[in-house]
Amino acid sequence: MPLPSRPLLVTADSDLLDDLLRLAAAAGNEVEVASDPAAARPRFLLSPLVLIGADQAVPCLRARLPRRSRVIIVARGAPAGEVWSAVEPLGADNIVMLPEAEPWLIEQFTGRPRPPVISRTVAVIGGRGGAGASILAAGLAAMAVDARHRTLLIDADPLGGGLDLVLGWEEVSGLRWPGLADAGGRVDPPALLGALPHRGDLVLLSFDRKELSGVPAEAMAATLDAAQRGRDVIVADLPRQLDDAAVLALQAADRTLLVVPAELRATASAARTLAQIRPHCDEVALVVRGPAPGNLKPRQIAHTLGLPLAGSLRPEPAMCQGLEFGKPPTTDAKGQLAQLCRRLIDELMSTRAVTA
């Protein structure tokens, strides 16, 4: 699903909405419209400009929509006193009044368009804990680099073991999630990519060993924004319990891979996980990981879940042993994992060539 490239209007005031639509049209700009915070949330962080009607400023504050840049609160006439309390928490740059501010708002609508998205994004999520999603994500990133694609690997699972450990990168210096969270997500895109741990064409955003309850949504939005303009491939390893940041990544993903061990209970757990992720992404495919203690076949699991089968994996003891000593998966570009990841990346990028 492409990220929104149009300004977002948040208001249930029909008269105010008519005014704002007229001003947007005068600027030759199309807009997205949300009548309340719930409708605005999926697009709130990703729209280039957000205009919040005075009628929805306090509801947006109560709904705890995250602070972001380029927010304008718009009122018809003098706003009520309580509206001012929402300015700082929402990060609003201005409160403006119509009709006096109409010429200025037209200028805001005619701001520079969002640069085109040049990347492809794949999200990976485990059907149950320990499914092997992180290893698949790391393998996809490594094979993307092997195919000469500039790649960002995002570790968005705060309860995972850490993709830096999967890659053997725990000593590689660079910005981690806590540092990006402290910046409030307000980082210049090229500077953000340059500040992250990297080796060659692979860039990693992961956690450190300090406590962090989750990934701030505004930091995820800033990361996706930077990567979609500066990387060819984005691989996101997501938690099973979706937070706002994970939802943003799912909405940005061109394809989501659900990793499920070939076990009955894992399949039942994956069905619940799938129900959570389906509303946020259009294309979901299944990767089945062996062994199968009950001889459950990958196609049986795919049929049960109603998903296309993207591939299957058998145990690779040498790879698992190498992970314990800091050897990344697919290091030698051989084995079933490397073959599957190479094919999945080729499919992802061939789709870009068709749709470009």
Tab-separated table of C-alpha atoms in Angstrom:
chain	number	residue	atom	x	y	z
A	1	MET	CA	0.000	0.000	0.000
A	2	PRO	CA	1.599	3.342	-0.990
A	3	LEU	CA	2.015	5.904	1.727
A	4	PRO	CA	-0.320	8.931	1.611
A	5	SER	CA	1.145	11.797	-0.424
A	6	ARG	CA	-1.773	14.194	0.083
A	7	PRO	CA	-2.535	16.572	2.960
A	8	LEU	CA	-4.906	15.265	5.619
A	9	LEU	CA	-7.913	17.268	6.826
A	10	VAL	CA	-9.341	16.253	10.205
A	11	THR	CA	-12.723	17.832	10.927
A	12	ALA	CA	-16.403	16.991	11.368
A	13	ASP	CA	-17.422	20.617	10.794
A	14	SER	CA	-19.057	20.587	7.359
A	15	ASP	CA	-18.704	24.345	6.859
A	16	LEU	CA	-15.026	24.286	7.762
A	17	LEU	CA	-14.481	21.264	5.528
A	18	ASP	CA	-16.091	23.074	2.601
A	19	ASP	CA	-13.734	26.018	3.139
A	20	LEU	CA	-10.642	23.813	3.309
A	21	LEU	CA	-11.621	21.800	0.239
A	22	ARG	CA	-12.128	25.045	-1.655
A	23	LEU	CA	-8.672	26.305	-0.630
A	24	ALA	CA	-7.036	22.992	-1.544
A	25	ALA	CA	-8.715	23.095	-4.941
A	26	ALA	CA	-7.482	26.654	-5.459
A	27	ALA	CA	-3.968	25.335	-4.848
A	28	GLY	CA	-4.534	22.463	-7.275
A	29	ASN	CA	-4.108	19.929	-4.486
A	30	GLU	CA	-6.083	16.786	-3.632
A	31	VAL	CA	-6.552	15.914	0.047
A	32	GLU	CA	-7.465	13.076	2.388
A	33	VAL	CA	-10.367	13.659	4.807
A	34	ALA	CA	-10.976	12.166	8.263
A	35	SER	CA	-13.902	13.149	10.448
A	36	ASP	CA	-12.369	12.123	13.780
A	37	PRO	CA	-9.089	10.926	15.372
A	38	ALA	CA	-9.872	7.242	14.807
A	39	ALA	CA	-10.224	7.786	11.074
A	40	ALA	CA	-7.142	10.030	11.020
A	41	ARG	CA	-4.753	7.758	12.929
A	42	PRO	CA	-3.649	5.432	10.062
A	43	ARG	CA	-2.635	8.432	7.922
A	44	PHE	CA	-1.720	10.955	10.609
A	45	LEU	CA	2.051	10.453	10.709
A	46	LEU	CA	2.510	9.750	7.027
A	47	SER	CA	0.713	12.684	5.412
A	48	PRO	CA	2.971	15.573	4.345
A	49	LEU	CA	0.655	18.154	5.981
A	50	VAL	CA	-2.141	17.805	8.547
A	51	LEU	CA	-4.865	20.417	9.073
A	52	ILE	CA	-6.957	19.833	12.193
A	53	GLY	CA	-10.258	21.646	12.570
A	54	ALA	CA	-10.789	23.424	15.872
A	55	ASP	CA	-13.674	21.005	16.495
A	56	GLN	CA	-11.249	18.036	16.510
A	57	ALA	CA	-8.183	19.533	18.230
A	58	VAL	CA	-9.152	18.449	21.739
A	59	PRO	CA	-10.471	15.028	20.580
A	60	CYS	CA	-7.138	14.443	18.795
A	61	LEU	CA	-5.327	15.337	22.003
A	62	ARG	CA	-7.505	12.992	24.066
A	63	ALA	CA	-6.971	10.227	21.522
A	64	ARG	CA	-3.217	10.710	22.055
A	65	LEU	CA	-2.367	11.162	18.413
A	66	PRO	CA	1.422	11.466	18.333
A	67	ARG	CA	3.267	14.736	18.086
A	68	ARG	CA	4.562	15.473	14.583
A	69	SER	CA	5.701	18.353	12.417
A	70	ARG	CA	3.613	20.280	9.838
A	71	VAL	CA	0.356	20.393	11.802
A	72	ILE	CA	-1.980	23.389	11.516
A	73	ILE	CA	-5.114	23.939	13.608
A	74	VAL	CA	-7.807	25.788	11.652
A	75	ALA	CA	-10.819	27.614	13.067
A	76	ARG	CA	-13.649	29.651	11.581
A	77	GLY	CA	-13.392	32.701	13.800
A	78	ALA	CA	-11.671	32.833	17.192
A	79	PRO	CA	-11.020	29.334	18.613
A	80	ALA	CA	-12.232	28.345	22.072
A	81	GLY	CA	-9.707	28.534	24.891
A	82	GLU	CA	-9.398	24.757	25.248
A	83	VAL	CA	-8.152	24.470	21.660
A	84	TRP	CA	-4.928	26.197	22.648
A	85	SER	CA	-4.130	23.363	25.073
A	86	ALA	CA	-3.749	20.996	22.126
A	87	VAL	CA	-1.149	23.070	20.285
A	88	GLU	CA	2.023	21.889	22.020
A	89	PRO	CA	1.137	18.179	22.500
A	90	LEU	CA	0.149	17.814	18.830
A	91	GLY	CA	3.188	19.736	17.630
A	92	ALA	CA	1.004	22.281	15.814
A	93	ASP	CA	3.012	24.987	14.106
A	94	ASN	CA	0.110	27.433	13.929
A	95	ILE	CA	-3.481	28.136	14.867
A	96	VAL	CA	-5.088	30.073	12.039
A	97	MET	CA	-8.507	31.647	11.573
A	98	LEU	CA	-10.651	31.832	8.488
A	99	PRO	CA	-11.284	33.797	6.392
A	100	GLU	CA	-8.206	35.907	7.308
A	101	ALA	CA	-5.722	33.055	6.790
A	102	GLU	CA	-7.042	31.840	3.438
A	103	PRO	CA	-4.160	33.196	1.284
A	104	TRP	CA	-1.587	31.737	3.684
A	105	LEU	CA	-3.299	28.315	3.717
A	106	ILE	CA	-3.305	28.207	-0.085
A	107	GLU	CA	0.476	28.667	0.083
A	108	GLN	CA	0.727	25.734	2.497
A	109	PHE	CA	-1.284	23.535	0.166
A	110	THR	CA	1.083	24.377	-2.690
A	111	GLY	CA	4.137	23.163	-0.788
A	112	ARG	CA	6.626	20.809	-2.399
A	113	PRO	CA	5.154	17.392	-3.247
A	114	ARG	CA	6.461	14.345	-1.455
A	115	PRO	CA	9.372	12.752	-3.358
A	116	PRO	CA	8.340	9.550	-5.144
A	117	VAL	CA	8.736	6.222	-3.383
A	118	ILE	CA	11.521	4.217	-5.017
A	119	SER	CA	11.742	1.263	-2.635
A	120	ARG	CA	9.922	-2.009	-2.051
A	121	THR	CA	9.022	-3.135	1.453
A	122	VAL	CA	8.529	-6.619	2.844
A	123	ALA	CA	7.256	-7.206	6.392
A	124	VAL	CA	7.974	-10.441	8.263
A	125	ILE	CA	5.968	-11.617	11.253
A	126	GLY	CA	5.894	-14.878	13.201
A	127	GLY	CA	2.698	-16.882	13.456
A	128	ARG	CA	3.765	-17.695	17.002
A	129	GLY	CA	6.723	-16.924	19.234
A	130	GLY	CA	9.970	-18.515	18.075
A	131	ALA	CA	8.683	-19.112	14.548
A	132	GLY	CA	11.920	-17.941	12.949
A	133	ALA	CA	10.722	-14.606	11.565
A	134	SER	CA	13.888	-12.771	12.598
A	135	ILE	CA	16.140	-15.270	10.833
A	136	LEU	CA	14.035	-15.000	7.683
A	137	ALA	CA	14.125	-11.179	7.876
A	138	ALA	CA	17.906	-11.180	8.250
A	139	GLY	CA	18.229	-13.643	5.367
A	140	LEU	CA	16.046	-11.486	3.121
A	141	ALA	CA	18.147	-8.416	3.902
A	142	ALA	CA	21.387	-10.261	3.235
A	143	MET	CA	20.150	-11.652	-0.095
A	144	ALA	CA	18.868	-8.223	-1.114
A	145	VAL	CA	22.366	-6.832	-0.606
A	146	ASP	CA	23.819	-9.836	-2.431
A	147	ALA	CA	21.618	-8.817	-5.380
A	148	ARG	CA	23.112	-5.297	-5.185
A	149	HIS	CA	20.090	-3.607	-3.636
A	150	ARG	CA	20.601	-0.879	-1.033
A	151	THR	CA	18.772	-2.328	1.957
A	152	LEU	CA	17.416	-1.286	5.350
A	153	LEU	CA	16.629	-3.972	7.924
A	154	ILE	CA	14.251	-2.794	10.658
A	155	ASP	CA	14.016	-4.643	13.977
A	156	ALA	CA	10.604	-3.575	15.302
A	157	ASP	CA	10.039	-6.368	17.839
A	158	PRO	CA	11.056	-5.071	21.298
A	159	LEU	CA	10.662	-8.543	22.804
A	160	GLY	CA	12.779	-10.273	20.182
A	161	GLY	CA	16.362	-11.252	20.785
A	162	GLY	CA	17.697	-8.457	18.582
A	163	LEU	CA	18.594	-8.501	14.903
A	164	ASP	CA	22.004	-7.073	15.729
A	165	LEU	CA	22.769	-10.414	17.408
A	166	VAL	CA	21.427	-12.347	14.416
A	167	LEU	CA	23.818	-10.423	12.169
A	168	GLY	CA	26.671	-10.399	14.673
A	169	TRP	CA	26.518	-6.586	14.702
A	170	GLU	CA	26.185	-5.894	18.420
A	171	GLU	CA	29.522	-4.052	18.406
A	172	VAL	CA	28.806	-2.010	15.268
A	173	SER	CA	28.347	1.620	16.270
A	174	GLY	CA	25.406	3.750	15.212
A	175	LEU	CA	21.982	5.052	16.181
A	176	ARG	CA	19.506	2.630	17.776
A	177	TRP	CA	15.776	2.972	18.509
A	178	PRO	CA	16.267	4.745	21.872
A	179	GLY	CA	18.350	7.478	20.246
A	180	LEU	CA	15.838	7.920	17.459
A	181	ALA	CA	13.012	8.002	20.001
A	182	ASP	CA	14.790	10.763	21.922
A	183	ALA	CA	14.872	12.774	18.701
A	184	GLY	CA	11.089	12.478	18.457
A	185	GLY	CA	11.429	11.091	14.932
A	186	ARG	CA	12.459	14.538	13.681
A	187	VAL	CA	15.636	13.592	11.839
A	188	ASP	CA	16.664	14.646	8.357
A	189	PRO	CA	16.174	11.509	6.171
A	190	PRO	CA	19.694	11.312	4.686
A	191	ALA	CA	21.204	12.022	8.101
A	192	LEU	CA	19.086	9.263	9.662
A	193	LEU	CA	20.285	6.568	7.256
A	194	GLY	CA	23.869	7.730	7.647
A	195	ALA	CA	23.658	7.555	11.444
A	196	LEU	CA	22.444	3.935	11.622
A	197	PRO	CA	24.780	0.929	11.912
A	198	HIS	CA	25.809	-0.144	8.429
A	199	ARG	CA	28.187	-2.340	6.492
A	200	GLY	CA	28.306	-1.911	2.756
A	201	ASP	CA	24.799	-1.566	1.362
A	202	LEU	CA	23.084	-2.996	4.463
A	203	VAL	CA	21.772	-0.595	7.109
A	204	LEU	CA	20.249	-1.815	10.388
A	205	LEU	CA	17.871	-0.162	12.845
A	206	SER	CA	17.612	-2.233	16.010
A	207	PHE	CA	17.377	-2.010	19.779
A	208	ASP	CA	20.198	-1.705	22.264
A	209	ARG	CA	20.278	-3.620	25.523
A	210	LYS	CA	18.519	-0.853	27.459
A	211	GLU	CA	14.860	-0.965	28.391
A	212	LEU	CA	12.449	0.329	25.751
A	213	SER	CA	8.756	-0.493	25.987
A	214	GLY	CA	8.186	-0.242	22.249
A	215	VAL	CA	8.909	1.578	19.017
A	216	PRO	CA	7.525	5.147	18.892
A	217	ALA	CA	5.211	5.521	15.922
A	218	GLU	CA	6.715	8.865	14.936
A	219	ALA	CA	10.185	7.288	14.839
A	220	MET	CA	8.915	4.479	12.605
A	221	ALA	CA	7.257	7.026	10.308
A	222	ALA	CA	10.511	8.987	10.011
A	223	THR	CA	12.441	5.796	9.280
A	224	LEU	CA	10.035	4.642	6.569
A	225	ASP	CA	10.040	8.115	5.042
A	226	ALA	CA	13.842	8.137	4.853
A	227	ALA	CA	14.169	4.590	3.588
A	228	GLN	CA	11.519	4.874	0.902
A	229	ARG	CA	13.594	7.593	-0.728
A	230	GLY	CA	17.081	6.287	0.007
A	231	ARG	CA	16.936	2.467	-0.083
A	232	ASP	CA	15.882	-0.087	-2.675
A	233	VAL	CA	14.610	-2.700	-0.214
A	234	ILE	CA	13.139	-2.351	3.282
A	235	VAL	CA	12.764	-5.481	5.419
A	236	ALA	CA	10.782	-5.062	8.650
A	237	ASP	CA	10.749	-7.716	11.392
A	238	LEU	CA	7.480	-7.051	13.273
A	239	PRO	CA	6.030	-8.120	16.631
A	240	ARG	CA	2.980	-10.376	16.867
A	241	GLN	CA	1.300	-7.925	19.220
A	242	LEU	CA	0.812	-5.011	16.876
A	243	ASP	CA	1.541	-1.501	18.107
A	244	ASP	CA	1.098	1.734	16.132
A	245	ALA	CA	4.614	1.474	14.707
A	246	ALA	CA	4.037	-2.073	13.467
A	247	VAL	CA	0.766	-1.004	11.852
A	248	LEU	CA	2.617	1.746	9.963
A	249	ALA	CA	5.117	-0.790	8.660
A	250	LEU	CA	2.346	-3.180	7.610
A	251	GLN	CA	0.541	-0.409	5.772
A	252	ALA	CA	3.750	0.473	3.935
A	253	ALA	CA	4.564	-3.143	3.041
A	254	ASP	CA	4.192	-4.364	-0.524
A	255	ARG	CA	4.162	-7.905	0.826
A	256	THR	CA	3.889	-9.475	4.286
A	257	LEU	CA	5.331	-12.910	5.047
A	258	LEU	CA	3.782	-14.910	7.886
A	259	VAL	CA	6.237	-17.506	9.222
A	260	VAL	CA	4.601	-20.606	10.736
A	261	PRO	CA	6.229	-23.758	12.132
A	262	ALA	CA	4.743	-26.958	10.687
A	263	GLU	CA	2.780	-27.739	13.845
A	264	LEU	CA	-0.937	-27.864	14.625
A	265	ARG	CA	-0.849	-25.428	17.556
A	266	ALA	CA	1.401	-23.041	15.645
A	267	THR	CA	-1.141	-23.019	12.812
A	268	ALA	CA	-3.939	-22.205	15.246
A	269	SER	CA	-1.858	-19.380	16.726
A	270	ALA	CA	-1.024	-18.109	13.239
A	271	ALA	CA	-4.737	-17.839	12.425
A	272	ARG	CA	-5.148	-15.361	15.288
A	273	THR	CA	-2.060	-13.428	14.198
A	274	LEU	CA	-3.355	-13.314	10.625
A	275	ALA	CA	-6.661	-11.847	11.809
A	276	GLN	CA	-4.707	-8.947	13.335
A	277	ILE	CA	-2.573	-8.159	10.319
A	278	ARG	CA	-5.097	-8.618	7.491
A	279	PRO	CA	-6.827	-5.220	7.956
A	280	HIS	CA	-3.487	-3.432	7.453
A	281	CYS	CA	-1.936	-5.091	4.387
A	282	ASP	CA	-3.201	-6.242	1.015
A	283	GLU	CA	-0.794	-9.075	0.239
A	284	VAL	CA	0.036	-11.749	2.825
A	285	ALA	CA	1.859	-14.985	2.003
A	286	LEU	CA	2.943	-17.972	4.069
A	287	VAL	CA	6.387	-19.393	4.814
A	288	VAL	CA	6.310	-22.762	6.600
A	289	ARG	CA	9.277	-23.838	8.718
A	290	GLY	CA	10.018	-27.499	9.437
A	291	PRO	CA	10.408	-29.971	10.940
A	292	ALA	CA	6.834	-31.306	10.984
A	293	PRO	CA	6.458	-33.575	14.028
A	294	GLY	CA	3.001	-34.703	12.871
A	295	ASN	CA	3.888	-34.767	9.152
A	296	LEU	CA	1.777	-31.633	8.556
A	297	LYS	CA	2.380	-30.467	4.993
A	298	PRO	CA	3.033	-26.818	4.043
A	299	ARG	CA	0.151	-26.819	1.557
A	300	GLN	CA	-2.209	-28.123	4.235
A	301	ILE	CA	-1.251	-25.202	6.466
A	302	ALA	CA	-1.657	-22.769	3.570
A	303	HIS	CA	-5.115	-24.174	2.818
A	304	THR	CA	-6.132	-23.927	6.488
A	305	LEU	CA	-5.032	-20.288	6.717
A	306	GLY	CA	-6.298	-19.358	3.255
A	307	LEU	CA	-2.904	-17.984	2.193
A	308	PRO	CA	-0.666	-18.495	-0.823
A	309	LEU	CA	2.436	-20.515	0.006
A	310	ALA	CA	5.562	-18.422	-0.579
A	311	GLY	CA	7.936	-21.201	0.413
A	312	SER	CA	9.049	-23.665	3.061
A	313	LEU	CA	12.190	-24.214	5.086
A	314	ARG	CA	13.868	-27.296	6.490
A	315	PRO	CA	16.184	-27.246	9.524
A	316	GLU	CA	19.766	-26.166	8.794
A	317	PRO	CA	21.805	-27.248	11.845
A	318	ALA	CA	25.028	-25.645	10.600
A	319	MET	CA	23.307	-22.287	10.202
A	320	CYS	CA	21.736	-22.495	13.673
A	321	GLN	CA	25.115	-23.361	15.157
A	322	GLY	CA	26.714	-20.439	13.332
A	323	LEU	CA	24.157	-18.001	14.786
A	324	GLU	CA	25.369	-18.893	18.284
A	325	PHE	CA	28.842	-17.668	17.301
A	326	GLY	CA	27.749	-14.458	15.580
A	327	LYS	CA	27.740	-15.829	12.035
A	328	PRO	CA	24.834	-14.255	10.091
A	329	PRO	CA	22.403	-16.543	8.248
A	330	THR	CA	23.022	-16.958	4.503
A	331	THR	CA	26.655	-15.839	4.952
A	332	ASP	CA	27.810	-18.255	2.256
A	333	ALA	CA	24.680	-17.574	0.115
A	334	LYS	CA	24.007	-21.334	0.057
A	335	GLY	CA	21.392	-23.554	1.624
A	336	GLN	CA	17.605	-23.548	1.500
A	337	LEU	CA	17.168	-20.306	3.432
A	338	ALA	CA	19.452	-18.414	1.048
A	339	GLN	CA	17.680	-19.894	-1.983
A	340	LEU	CA	14.235	-18.966	-0.652
A	341	CYS	CA	15.302	-15.450	0.306
A	342	ARG	CA	16.933	-14.856	-3.070
A	343	ARG	CA	13.742	-15.920	-4.855
A	344	LEU	CA	11.520	-13.802	-2.608
A	345	ILE	CA	13.665	-10.719	-3.179
A	346	ASP	CA	13.649	-11.336	-6.944
A	347	GLU	CA	9.844	-11.547	-6.857
A	348	LEU	CA	9.597	-8.377	-4.783
A	349	MET	CA	11.798	-6.364	-7.109
A	350	SER	CA	10.289	-7.764	-10.311
A	351	THR	CA	6.941	-6.471	-9.053
A	352	ARG	CA	8.518	-3.015	-8.782
A	353	ALA	CA	9.691	-3.248	-12.381
A	354	VAL	CA	6.153	-4.100	-13.535
A	355	THR	CA	4.457	-1.330	-11.539
A	356	ALA	CA	7.079	1.403	-12.053
